Coordinates of N, CA and C and ligand atoms in Angstrom, one line a residue:
M1 N 1.0 -1.2 0.0 CA 0.0 0.1 0.0 C 0.8 1.3 -0.1
I2 N 1.8 1.3 1.1 CA 2.6 2.6 1.0 C 4.3 1.7 1.1
V3 N 4.9 2.1 0.4 CA 6.5 1.7 0.6 C 7.5 2.9 0.5
I4 N 8.2 3.1 1.6 CA 9.1 4.0 1.6 C 10.4 3.5 1.6
D5 N 11.3 4.0 0.8 CA 12.6 3.5 0.7 C 13.5 4.3 0.7
K6 N 14.6 4.0 1.7 CA 15.8 4.8 1.9 C 15.6 6.4 2.1
L7 N 14.5 6.7 2.7 CA 14.3 8.2 2.9 C 15.0 9.1 3.7
V8 N 15.5 10.2 2.9 CA 16.4 11.0 3.5 C 15.7 12.5 3.7
A9 N 15.8 13.3 4.8 CA 15.0 14.5 5.0 C 15.3 15.1 6.3
G10 N 15.0 16.5 6.2 CA 15.8 17.4 7.3 C 15.0 18.6 7.5
Y11 N 15.4 19.5 8.3 CA 14.7 20.6 8.3 C 15.6 21.9 7.8
S12 N 16.7 21.6 7.9 CA 17.9 22.5 7.2 C 18.8 21.8 6.3
A13 N 19.4 22.3 5.5 CA 20.2 21.8 4.4 C 21.3 20.8 4.9
E14 N 21.7 21.3 6.0 CA 23.2 20.8 6.4 C 22.7 19.4 7.4
V15 N 21.4 19.4 7.8 CA 21.4 18.2 9.0 C 20.4 17.2 8.4
D16 N 20.5 16.1 8.3 CA 19.5 15.0 8.1 C 18.7 14.6 9.4
I17 N 17.6 14.3 9.2 CA 17.0 13.8 10.4 C 16.7 12.5 10.2
L18 N 15.9 12.0 9.0 CA 15.8 11.0 8.6 C 16.9 10.4 7.5
K19 N 17.5 9.3 8.1 CA 18.8 9.2 7.5 C 18.9 7.6 6.7
G20 N 17.8 7.7 5.8 CA 17.7 6.1 5.1 C 16.5 5.5 5.9
M21 N 15.4 5.8 5.8 CA 14.3 5.3 6.2 C 13.6 4.4 5.4
T22 N 13.7 3.2 5.8 CA 12.7 2.4 4.9 C 11.7 1.4 5.5
L23 N 10.4 1.5 5.0 CA 9.5 1.0 6.0 C 8.1 0.8 4.8
C24 N 7.3 -0.3 5.2 CA 6.2 -0.3 4.1 C 5.0 -0.8 5.1
A25 N 3.8 -0.7 4.7 CA 2.8 -1.0 5.2 C 1.7 -1.5 4.1
E26 N 0.9 -2.6 4.7 CA 0.1 -3.3 3.4 C -1.4 -2.4 3.8
H27 N -2.4 -2.8 2.8 CA -3.6 -2.4 3.1 C -4.3 -2.9 4.3
A28 N -4.9 -1.8 5.1 CA -5.8 -2.0 6.1 C -4.8 -2.6 7.6
E29 N -3.5 -2.3 7.4 CA -2.8 -2.9 8.3 C -2.6 -1.9 9.4
I30 N -2.4 -2.1 10.9 CA -2.2 -1.1 11.9 C -0.5 -1.2 12.1
I31 N 0.0 0.0 11.9 CA 1.6 -0.3 12.2 C 1.9 0.9 13.2
T32 N 2.6 0.3 14.4 CA 3.0 1.4 15.1 C 4.6 1.5 15.2
L33 N 5.1 3.0 15.1 CA 6.4 3.6 15.3 C 6.8 3.7 16.7
L34 N 7.8 3.2 17.3 CA 8.3 3.2 18.4 C 9.5 4.0 18.4
G35 N 10.1 4.3 19.6 CA 11.4 5.1 19.4 C 11.7 6.3 20.1
P36 N 13.0 6.3 20.7 CA 13.1 7.4 21.9 C 12.7 9.0 21.4
N37 N 12.7 9.7 22.3 CA 12.3 11.2 21.8 C 13.4 11.7 20.7
G38 N 13.0 12.4 19.8 CA 13.8 13.0 18.9 C 14.6 12.3 18.0
C39 N 14.1 11.0 17.7 CA 14.6 9.8 16.7 C 14.1 10.3 15.4
G40 N 13.1 11.1 15.3 CA 12.7 11.3 14.0 C 11.3 10.7 13.6
K41 N 10.5 10.3 14.5 CA 9.2 9.8 14.4 C 8.0 10.8 13.8
S42 N 8.1 11.8 14.4 CA 7.1 12.9 13.6 C 7.8 13.4 12.6
T43 N 8.9 13.5 12.4 CA 9.5 14.3 11.2 C 9.3 13.2 10.0
L44 N 9.1 11.8 10.5 CA 8.6 10.8 9.3 C 7.3 11.0 8.8
L45 N 6.3 11.0 9.9 CA 4.9 11.4 9.2 C 5.4 12.5 8.7
K46 N 5.5 13.7 9.0 CA 5.5 15.1 8.5 C 6.0 15.0 6.8
T47 N 7.3 14.1 6.9 CA 7.5 14.1 5.4 C 6.4 13.3 4.7
I48 N 6.1 12.1 5.4 CA 4.9 11.4 4.4 C 3.6 12.2 4.1
A49 N 3.5 13.2 4.9 CA 2.3 14.0 4.7 C 2.5 15.2 3.8
G50 N 3.6 15.5 3.7 CA 4.1 16.3 2.5 C 4.4 17.9 3.1
F51 N 4.8 18.0 4.6 CA 5.0 19.3 5.1 C 6.8 19.3 4.9
L52 N 7.2 18.1 4.8 CA 9.0 18.4 4.5 C 8.9 17.6 3.1
R53 N 9.8 17.8 2.3 CA 10.2 17.7 1.1 C 11.6 16.6 1.2
P54 N 11.7 15.3 0.9 CA 12.7 14.3 0.9 C 14.0 14.8 0.1
R55 N 15.0 14.8 0.8 CA 16.2 15.0 -0.1 C 16.5 13.7 -1.1
Q56 N 16.3 12.5 -0.4 CA 16.7 11.5 -1.0 C 15.6 10.5 -1.0
G57 N 15.5 9.2 -1.5 CA 14.6 8.1 -1.3 C 13.4 8.5 -1.8
S58 N 12.2 7.4 -1.7 CA 11.1 7.7 -2.5 C 9.9 6.9 -1.5
I59 N 8.7 7.9 -1.8 CA 7.6 7.1 -1.0 C 6.5 6.9 -2.0
L60 N 6.3 5.4 -2.1 CA 5.2 5.0 -3.1 C 4.2 4.6 -2.4
L61 N 2.8 5.5 -3.0 CA 1.4 5.1 -2.6 C 0.7 4.3 -3.6
Q62 N 0.4 3.2 -3.3 CA -0.3 2.3 -4.2 C 0.4 2.4 -5.8
G63 N 2.0 2.4 -5.6 CA 2.8 2.2 -6.8 C 3.1 3.6 -7.2
K64 N 2.5 4.6 -6.7 CA 2.8 6.1 -7.2 C 3.8 6.9 -6.6
D65 N 4.6 7.4 -7.1 CA 5.8 8.2 -6.4 C 4.9 9.7 -5.8
V66 N 4.9 9.6 -4.6 CA 4.3 10.8 -4.0 C 5.1 11.6 -3.4
S67 N 6.4 11.2 -3.3 CA 7.5 11.8 -2.2 C 7.4 13.5 -2.5
T68 N 7.5 13.9 -3.6 CA 7.5 15.3 -3.6 C 6.1 16.3 -4.1
L69 N 5.1 15.6 -3.6 CA 3.7 16.3 -3.8 C 3.3 17.2 -2.4
P70 N 2.9 18.3 -2.6 CA 2.6 18.9 -1.4 C 1.5 18.4 -0.6
V71 N 1.3 19.1 0.6 CA 0.6 18.5 1.6 C -0.9 18.6 0.8
H72 N -1.3 19.6 0.6 CA -2.7 19.8 -0.1 C -3.1 18.9 -0.9
H73 N -2.3 18.5 -1.9 CA -2.5 17.5 -2.9 C -2.5 16.1 -2.3
K74 N -1.8 16.0 -1.3 CA -1.5 14.7 -0.6 C -3.2 14.4 0.3
I75 N -3.7 15.5 0.5 CA -5.0 15.4 1.2 C -6.0 15.2 0.4
R76 N -5.9 16.1 -0.6 CA -7.1 16.1 -1.6 C -7.1 15.0 -2.7
H77 N -5.8 14.6 -3.0 CA -5.9 13.6 -4.2 C -5.1 12.3 -3.9
S78 N -4.3 12.3 -2.9 CA -3.4 11.1 -2.7 C -4.2 10.1 -1.4
G79 N -5.3 10.6 -0.9 CA -6.1 9.8 0.2 C -5.1 9.6 1.3
I80 N -4.3 10.8 1.7 CA -3.5 10.8 3.2 C -4.1 11.6 4.1
G81 N -4.3 11.2 5.4 CA -5.1 11.9 6.4 C -3.8 11.9 7.6
F82 N -3.7 13.2 8.1 CA -2.6 13.3 9.3 C -3.3 14.1 10.2
V83 N -2.9 13.3 11.4 CA -3.3 14.0 13.0 C -1.7 14.4 13.3
P84 N -1.5 15.5 13.4 CA -0.2 16.0 14.1 C -0.3 15.6 15.5
Q85 N 1.3 15.8 16.2 CA 1.4 15.3 17.4 C 0.8 16.5 18.5
T86 N 0.8 17.8 17.9 CA 0.3 18.9 18.9 C -0.6 19.8 18.1
E87 N -1.6 20.4 18.5 CA -2.3 21.5 17.7 C -3.2 20.8 16.6
N88 N -3.8 19.8 17.1 CA -4.5 18.7 16.1 C -6.0 19.1 15.9
V89 N -6.6 20.0 16.8 CA -7.8 20.6 16.5 C -7.6 22.1 16.6
F90 N -8.5 22.7 15.9 CA -8.9 24.3 15.9 C -9.6 24.4 17.1
A91 N -8.8 24.9 18.4 CA -9.6 25.0 19.5 C -10.6 26.0 19.9
A92 N -10.6 27.1 18.8 CA -11.5 28.1 18.7 C -12.8 27.8 17.9
L93 N -12.7 26.9 17.3 CA -13.9 26.4 16.7 C -14.7 25.5 17.2
S94 N -15.9 25.2 16.6 CA -16.6 24.3 17.4 C -16.4 22.7 16.4
V95 N -17.0 21.8 17.4 CA -16.8 20.6 16.7 C -17.2 20.6 15.1
R96 N -18.6 21.0 15.0 CA -18.9 20.9 13.6 C -18.2 21.8 12.9
E97 N -17.4 22.9 13.0 CA -16.5 23.6 12.0 C -15.2 22.8 11.9
N98 N -14.7 22.0 12.9 CA -13.7 21.2 12.8 C -13.7 20.4 11.8
L99 N -14.9 19.6 11.9 CA -15.1 18.5 10.8 C -15.6 19.2 9.4
Q100 N -15.9 20.4 9.4 CA -16.2 21.0 7.9 C -14.8 21.3 7.5
V101 N -13.7 21.9 8.5 CA -12.6 22.0 7.9 C -11.9 20.8 7.3
G102 N -12.1 19.7 7.8 CA -11.6 18.2 7.4 C -12.4 17.8 5.9
G103 N -13.6 18.4 5.7 CA -14.3 18.3 4.7 C -14.3 19.4 3.5
H104 N -13.3 20.2 3.7 CA -13.1 21.4 3.3 C -13.2 21.1 1.4
Y105 N -12.6 20.0 1.1 CA -12.6 19.7 -0.4 C -13.5 18.9 -0.8
M106 N -14.7 18.6 -0.1 CA -15.6 17.6 -0.4 C -16.7 18.6 -0.8
A107 N -17.6 17.9 -1.4 CA -19.0 18.5 -2.1 C -19.7 18.7 -0.7
R108 N -20.5 19.8 -0.7 CA -21.3 20.2 0.5 C -22.1 18.9 1.0
Q109 N -22.9 18.3 0.2 CA -23.8 17.3 0.6 C -23.1 16.0 1.0
E110 N -22.0 15.7 0.3 CA -21.1 14.7 0.7 C -20.6 14.8 2.4
A111 N -20.0 16.1 2.4 CA -19.6 16.4 3.6 C -20.7 16.2 4.8
R112 N -22.0 16.5 4.7 CA -22.8 16.6 5.7 C -23.1 15.3 5.9
R113 N -23.4 14.2 4.9 CA -23.3 13.1 5.3 C -22.1 12.3 5.8
R114 N -21.2 12.4 5.4 CA -20.0 12.1 6.2 C -19.8 12.6 7.5
M115 N -20.1 13.7 7.9 CA -20.2 14.1 9.3 C -21.2 13.6 10.2
E116 N -22.5 13.3 9.7 CA -23.4 12.5 10.4 C -22.9 11.1 10.7
Q117 N -22.4 10.4 9.6 CA -21.6 9.0 9.7 C -20.9 9.1 10.7
L118 N -19.7 10.0 10.9 CA -18.7 9.9 11.8 C -19.4 10.2 13.3
C119 N -20.4 11.2 13.3 CA -21.2 11.4 14.4 C -21.9 10.2 15.2
S120 N -22.5 9.2 14.2 CA -22.7 8.2 14.5 C -21.8 7.2 15.3
T121 N -20.8 7.1 14.4 CA -19.7 6.2 15.0 C -18.8 6.8 16.1
Y122 N -18.8 8.0 16.6 CA -18.4 8.6 17.5 C -19.3 9.8 18.0
P123 N -20.5 9.0 19.1 CA -21.5 9.7 19.4 C -21.2 10.9 20.4
V124 N -20.0 11.0 20.9 CA -19.6 12.1 21.6 C -19.6 13.3 20.8
L125 N -19.0 13.2 19.6 CA -19.0 14.4 18.6 C -20.3 14.7 18.3
G126 N -21.4 14.1 18.1 CA -22.6 14.2 17.8 C -23.3 15.1 18.8
R127 N -23.1 14.8 20.1 CA -23.6 15.3 21.3 C -23.0 17.0 21.6
K128 N -21.8 17.1 21.0 CA -21.2 18.2 21.3 C -20.8 19.1 20.2
L129 N -21.6 18.8 19.0 CA -21.4 19.4 17.7 C -21.3 21.1 17.8
N130 N -21.8 21.7 18.7 CA -21.7 23.2 18.7 C -20.8 23.7 19.9
A131 N -20.2 22.8 20.5 CA -19.2 23.2 21.6 C -18.0 23.6 21.0
P132 N -17.2 24.4 21.6 CA -16.0 24.8 20.9 C -15.0 23.6 21.3
A133 N -14.2 23.4 20.4 CA -13.4 22.1 20.7 C -12.5 22.1 22.0
A134 N -12.0 23.8 22.2 CA -11.4 24.2 23.5 C -12.0 23.5 24.6
S135 N -13.2 23.2 24.7 CA -14.0 22.8 25.8 C -14.2 21.1 26.0
L136 N -13.6 20.5 25.1 CA -13.4 19.0 24.9 C -12.3 18.6 26.0
S137 N -12.4 17.3 26.4 CA -11.6 16.5 27.1 C -10.2 16.0 26.2
G138 N -9.2 15.9 26.7 CA -8.2 15.3 26.0 C -8.7 14.2 25.1
G139 N -9.3 13.1 25.7 CA -9.7 12.1 24.9 C -10.4 12.3 23.7
E140 N -11.8 13.4 24.1 CA -12.6 13.8 23.2 C -11.9 14.5 22.0
R141 N -11.1 15.6 22.3 CA -10.1 16.0 21.1 C -9.4 14.9 20.3
Q142 N -9.1 14.1 20.8 CA -8.2 13.1 20.0 C -9.2 12.3 18.9
I143 N -10.3 12.2 19.6 CA -11.4 11.6 18.7 C -12.1 12.5 17.8
L144 N -11.9 13.9 17.9 CA -12.2 14.7 17.1 C -11.1 15.2 15.8
A145 N -9.9 14.9 16.5 CA -8.9 15.1 15.5 C -8.8 13.9 14.6
L146 N -9.0 12.8 15.1 CA -9.4 11.5 14.3 C -10.3 11.9 13.1
A147 N -11.6 12.0 13.8 CA -12.7 12.3 12.7 C -12.4 13.4 12.0
R148 N -12.0 14.4 12.1 CA -11.5 15.4 11.1 C -10.7 15.0 9.9
A149 N -9.4 14.1 10.5 CA -8.9 13.6 9.4 C -9.3 12.6 8.5
L150 N -10.5 12.1 9.1 CA -11.5 11.1 8.1 C -12.5 11.6 7.1
M151 N -12.6 12.9 7.7 CA -13.8 13.2 6.7 C -13.4 13.0 5.2
P152 N -12.3 13.1 4.7 CA -12.4 13.0 3.1 C -12.2 11.8 2.7
R153 N -12.5 10.8 3.6 CA -12.2 9.2 3.5 C -10.6 8.9 3.0
P154 N -9.5 9.1 3.9 CA -8.4 9.0 3.4 C -7.9 7.3 3.7
R155 N -7.0 6.7 2.7 CA -6.7 5.5 2.7 C -5.6 5.3 3.5
L156 N -4.9 6.1 3.8 CA -3.5 6.0 4.7 C -3.8 6.9 5.7
L157 N -3.8 6.7 7.0 CA -4.2 7.5 8.3 C -2.6 7.6 9.1
L158 N -2.2 8.8 9.4 CA -1.0 9.0 10.1 C -1.2 9.6 11.2
L159 N -1.1 8.7 12.5 CA -1.4 9.2 13.6 C -0.1 9.5 14.6
D160 N 0.2 10.8 15.0 CA 1.2 11.1 15.9 C 0.8 11.4 17.4
E161 N 1.1 10.1 18.0 CA 0.9 10.0 19.5 C -0.5 10.3 19.8
P162 N -1.5 9.2 19.2 CA -2.9 9.6 19.7 C -3.3 9.3 20.9
S163 N -2.6 8.8 21.8 CA -2.9 8.7 23.3 C -1.9 9.6 24.4
A164 N -1.3 10.4 23.6 CA -0.4 11.4 24.7 C -1.0 12.1 25.6
G165 N -0.8 12.3 26.7 CA -1.5 12.7 27.8 C -2.9 12.1 28.4
L166 N -3.0 11.0 27.8 CA -4.7 10.6 28.2 C -4.3 9.6 29.3
S167 N -5.7 9.1 30.2 CA -5.5 8.3 31.4 C -5.6 6.7 30.9
P168 N -5.2 5.9 31.4 CA -5.2 4.5 31.0 C -6.8 4.0 30.2
K169 N -7.9 4.7 31.0 CA -9.0 4.2 30.3 C -9.5 4.8 29.2
V170 N -9.1 6.0 29.2 CA -9.4 7.0 27.8 C -8.3 6.5 26.7
L171 N -7.1 6.4 27.3 CA -6.5 5.8 26.0 C -6.9 4.4 25.5
L172 N -7.6 3.7 26.2 CA -8.0 2.6 25.6 C -9.3 2.8 24.7
E173 N -10.0 3.8 25.1 CA -11.2 4.3 24.3 C -10.6 4.8 22.9
V174 N -9.4 5.6 22.9 CA -9.1 6.1 21.7 C -8.5 5.0 21.0
F175 N -7.9 3.9 21.1 CA -7.2 2.8 20.8 C -8.5 2.0 20.1
E176 N -9.5 1.9 20.7 CA -10.7 1.4 20.2 C -11.3 2.0 18.9
A177 N -11.4 3.4 19.3 CA -11.7 4.2 18.1 C -10.8 3.8 16.8
I178 N -9.7 3.7 16.9 CA -8.7 3.3 16.0 C -8.9 2.2 15.6
V179 N -9.3 0.9 16.3 CA -9.5 -0.3 15.7 C -10.7 -0.1 15.1
T180 N -11.8 0.5 15.4 CA -12.8 0.5 14.5 C -12.8 1.2 13.4
V181 N -11.8 2.4 13.2 CA -11.6 2.9 12.1 C -11.1 1.9 10.8
R182 N -10.3 1.3 11.4 CA -9.4 0.1 10.6 C -10.6 -0.9 9.9
E183 N -11.6 -1.2 10.9 CA -12.7 -2.5 10.4 C -13.7 -1.5 9.6
Q184 N -13.9 -0.6 9.7 CA -15.0 0.1 9.3 C -14.5 0.7 7.9
E185 N -13.3 1.1 7.8 CA -13.1 1.9 6.6 C -11.9 1.5 5.9
Q186 N -11.2 0.1 6.2 CA -10.2 -0.2 5.8 C -9.1 0.4 5.5
V187 N -8.8 1.1 6.2 CA -7.8 2.5 6.1 C -6.4 1.7 6.8
T188 N -5.4 2.3 6.0 CA -4.0 1.8 6.4 C -3.6 2.8 7.5
I189 N -3.2 2.5 8.5 CA -2.8 3.3 9.7 C -1.3 3.2 10.1
L190 N -0.7 4.3 10.1 CA 0.9 4.4 10.6 C 0.6 5.2 11.8
M191 N 1.1 4.8 13.1 CA 0.7 5.6 14.2 C 1.9 5.4 15.0
V192 N 2.6 6.8 15.6 CA 3.7 7.0 16.3 C 3.1 6.7 17.9
E193 N 3.7 6.0 18.6 CA 3.2 6.1 20.3 C 4.2 5.8 21.1
Q194 N 4.2 6.4 22.2 CA 4.9 6.0 23.4 C 4.3 4.8 24.4
N195 N 2.9 4.8 24.4 CA 2.3 3.8 25.1 C 2.6 2.4 24.4
A196 N 4.0 1.9 24.4 CA 4.4 0.8 23.4 C 3.2 -0.4 23.5
M197 N 3.3 -0.9 24.8 CA 2.6 -2.1 25.2 C 1.1 -2.0 24.6
E198 N 0.4 -0.9 24.9 CA -1.1 -0.9 24.3 C -1.2 -0.8 22.9
A199 N -0.3 0.1 22.6 CA -0.1 0.2 20.8 C 0.2 -1.0 20.2
L200 N 1.0 -2.0 20.8 CA 1.4 -3.4 19.9 C 0.2 -4.1 20.0
R201 N -0.7 -3.9 21.1 CA -1.7 -4.8 21.2 C -2.6 -4.6 20.0
I202 N -2.8 -3.4 19.6 CA -3.8 -3.2 18.7 C -3.1 -3.2 17.2
S203 N -2.0 -3.4 17.2 CA -1.1 -3.2 15.8 C -0.8 -4.5 15.1
D204 N -0.6 -4.6 13.9 CA -0.2 -5.8 13.2 C 1.2 -6.0 13.1
R205 N 1.8 -5.0 13.0 CA 3.6 -4.9 12.9 C 4.0 -3.7 13.4
A206 N 5.3 -3.5 14.0 CA 5.7 -2.3 14.3 C 7.2 -2.1 13.8
Y207 N 7.6 -1.0 13.9 CA 9.1 -0.6 13.9 C 9.8 0.1 14.8
V208 N 10.7 -0.1 15.3 CA 11.5 0.5 16.0 C 12.6 1.5 15.7
L209 N 12.5 3.0 15.7 CA 13.3 3.6 15.2 C 14.2 4.2 16.0
S210 N 15.4 4.5 15.6 CA 16.7 4.9 16.1 C 17.5 5.9 15.4
M211 N 17.7 7.2 15.7 CA 18.3 8.0 15.1 C 18.1 8.1 13.6
G212 N 17.1 8.3 13.2 CA 16.7 8.3 12.0 C 16.8 7.1 10.9
A213 N 16.8 6.2 11.5 CA 16.5 4.8 10.8 C 15.8 3.8 11.5
V214 N 15.5 2.8 10.8 CA 14.9 1.5 11.4 C 16.1 0.6 12.3
A215 N 15.5 0.5 13.3 CA 16.5 -0.3 14.1 C 16.0 -1.7 14.2
L216 N 14.7 -2.1 14.3 CA 14.2 -3.1 14.6 C 12.9 -3.2 13.9
T217 N 12.3 -4.4 13.4 CA 10.9 -4.6 12.7 C 10.5 -5.9 13.1
G218 N 9.3 -6.1 13.3 CA 8.6 -7.4 13.4 C 7.3 -7.4 13.4
R219 N 6.5 -8.6 13.7 CA 5.1 -8.6 14.3 C 4.8 -8.0 15.6
A220 N 3.8 -7.4 15.8 CA 3.7 -6.7 17.1 C 3.7 -7.8 18.2
G221 N 3.2 -9.0 18.0 CA 3.3 -9.8 19.0 C 4.7 -10.2 19.2
E222 N 5.6 -10.4 18.4 CA 6.9 -11.1 18.3 C 7.8 -9.8 19.1
L223 N 7.6 -8.5 18.8 CA 8.2 -7.3 19.3 C 7.9 -7.2 21.1
M224 N 6.6 -7.7 21.2 CA 6.1 -7.7 22.5 C 6.9 -8.5 23.4
N225 N 7.4 -9.6 23.0 CA 8.3 -10.5 23.6 C 9.6 -10.3 23.5
D226 N 10.2 -9.5 22.7 CA 11.6 -9.1 22.5 C 12.1 -8.7 23.8
P227 N 13.3 -9.3 24.3 CA 13.6 -9.0 25.5 C 14.3 -7.5 25.3
Q228 N 14.9 -7.2 24.3 CA 15.3 -5.7 24.0 C 14.4 -4.8 24.0
V229 N 13.3 -4.9 23.5 CA 12.1 -4.0 23.2 C 11.5 -4.0 24.6
R230 N 11.6 -5.0 25.4 CA 10.6 -4.7 26.5 C 11.5 -4.1 27.4
E231 N 13.0 -4.3 27.2 CA 13.7 -3.5 28.0 C 13.7 -2.0 27.9
L232 N 13.8 -1.7 26.5 CA 14.2 -0.3 26.3 C 12.7 0.3 26.1
Y233 N 11.6 -0.2 25.8 CA 10.4 0.7 25.3 C 9.2 0.0 26.4
L234 N 9.4 -1.0 27.0 CA 8.1 -1.4 27.7 C 8.4 -1.6 29.3
G235 N 9.7 -1.2 29.7 CA 9.9 -1.1 31.2 C 10.1 -2.4 31.6
G236 N 10.5 -3.2 30.7 CA 10.9 -4.6 31.3 C 9.6 -5.4 31.6
R237 N 8.4 -4.9 31.4 CA 7.3 -5.6 31.8 C 7.0 -7.0 30.9
A238 N 6.4 -8.2 31.3 CA 6.0 -9.2 30.8 C 4.8 -8.7 29.8
A239 N 4.7 -9.5 28.7 CA 3.5 -8.9 27.8 C 2.4 -9.8 28.3
Ligands
LIG1 N1 10.5 22.0 13.0 C1 11.6 22.0 13.3 N2 12.9 22.6 12.9 C2 14.0 22.2 13.3 N3 14.5 21.0 13.8 C3 13.4 20.0 14.0 C4 11.9 20.5 13.7 N4 11.0 19.5 14.3 C5 11.8 18.8 14.7 N5 13.1 18.8 14.6 C6 14.4 18.3 14.9 O1 14.4 16.9 14.5 C7 14.8 16.0 15.5 C8 13.6 14.8 15.4 O2 12.4 15.4 15.8 P1 10.9 14.7 15.9 O3 10.0 15.8 16.3 O4 10.9 13.8 14.5 O5 11.6 13.5 16.9 P2 10.3 12.5 17.7 O6 10.9 11.4 17.3 O7 8.8 12.8 17.0 O8 10.5 12.8 19.3 P3 9.2 12.8 20.0 O9 9.1 11.5 20.7 O10 9.9 13.9 21.2 O11 7.8 13.5 19.7 C9 14.9 16.5 16.8 O12 16.4 16.6 17.0 C10 14.1 17.9 16.8 O13 15.1 18.7 17.2
LIG2 MG1 7.1 13.4 18.0

């Protein structure tokens, strides 16, 4: 579905943050990206989404090279949805307006139908349609950010730490929403997470990144039981 080959990218001409990143995801897979702070996880998602232009390497989406397409093109034509790590909702806008922003490129009728559908999948949004996003709880905000990205029916969803700052119970609700998305929409999900164990539980495969490259990859179940991964990312806990 998506094949990323030897991707090199950075914010300035002198410094490479991604130093030859190679990974792939199949149709409707959930993939978790793990790794220490600053290793380039968000930079990878931003490069796939089109905010950064890679210096080398390629990003093939369903066989088509999209590596140099700008972000608006990727949202509108390539079927990529992105939920950034911070500032992922428009706080001053209502829930309805946030969803409308997500449906900006859609025909009005279709956007309205899609909004109704998402509000029935995530009833909390339907109940709070007129509330400002600033008034939502952390978990509700993450659901809104997810639904906003889902408005134009993306084929690939990039989620940057969807469970950051959430209590264990709300974290599970957000992950449940992600699993529902995959089941209902057959969308491929690339998700950066710090809550490694919980993320691996809902994932098919995972990549462990280190200093701008892939250090380790495997089936989520295998990585959960890998002593090195347990030690580094799971606090040594048993799976
Ligand atoms: N907008 C930016 N301009 C310049 N450098 C940046 C920018 N954003 C990130 N960086 C640098 O790129 C490197 C990788 O950052 P990135 O945000 O991709 O890390 P991360 O793996 O997502 O970390 P975290 O787990 O803390 O979110 C860091 O050294 C960071 O300082
Ligand atoms: Mg990050």
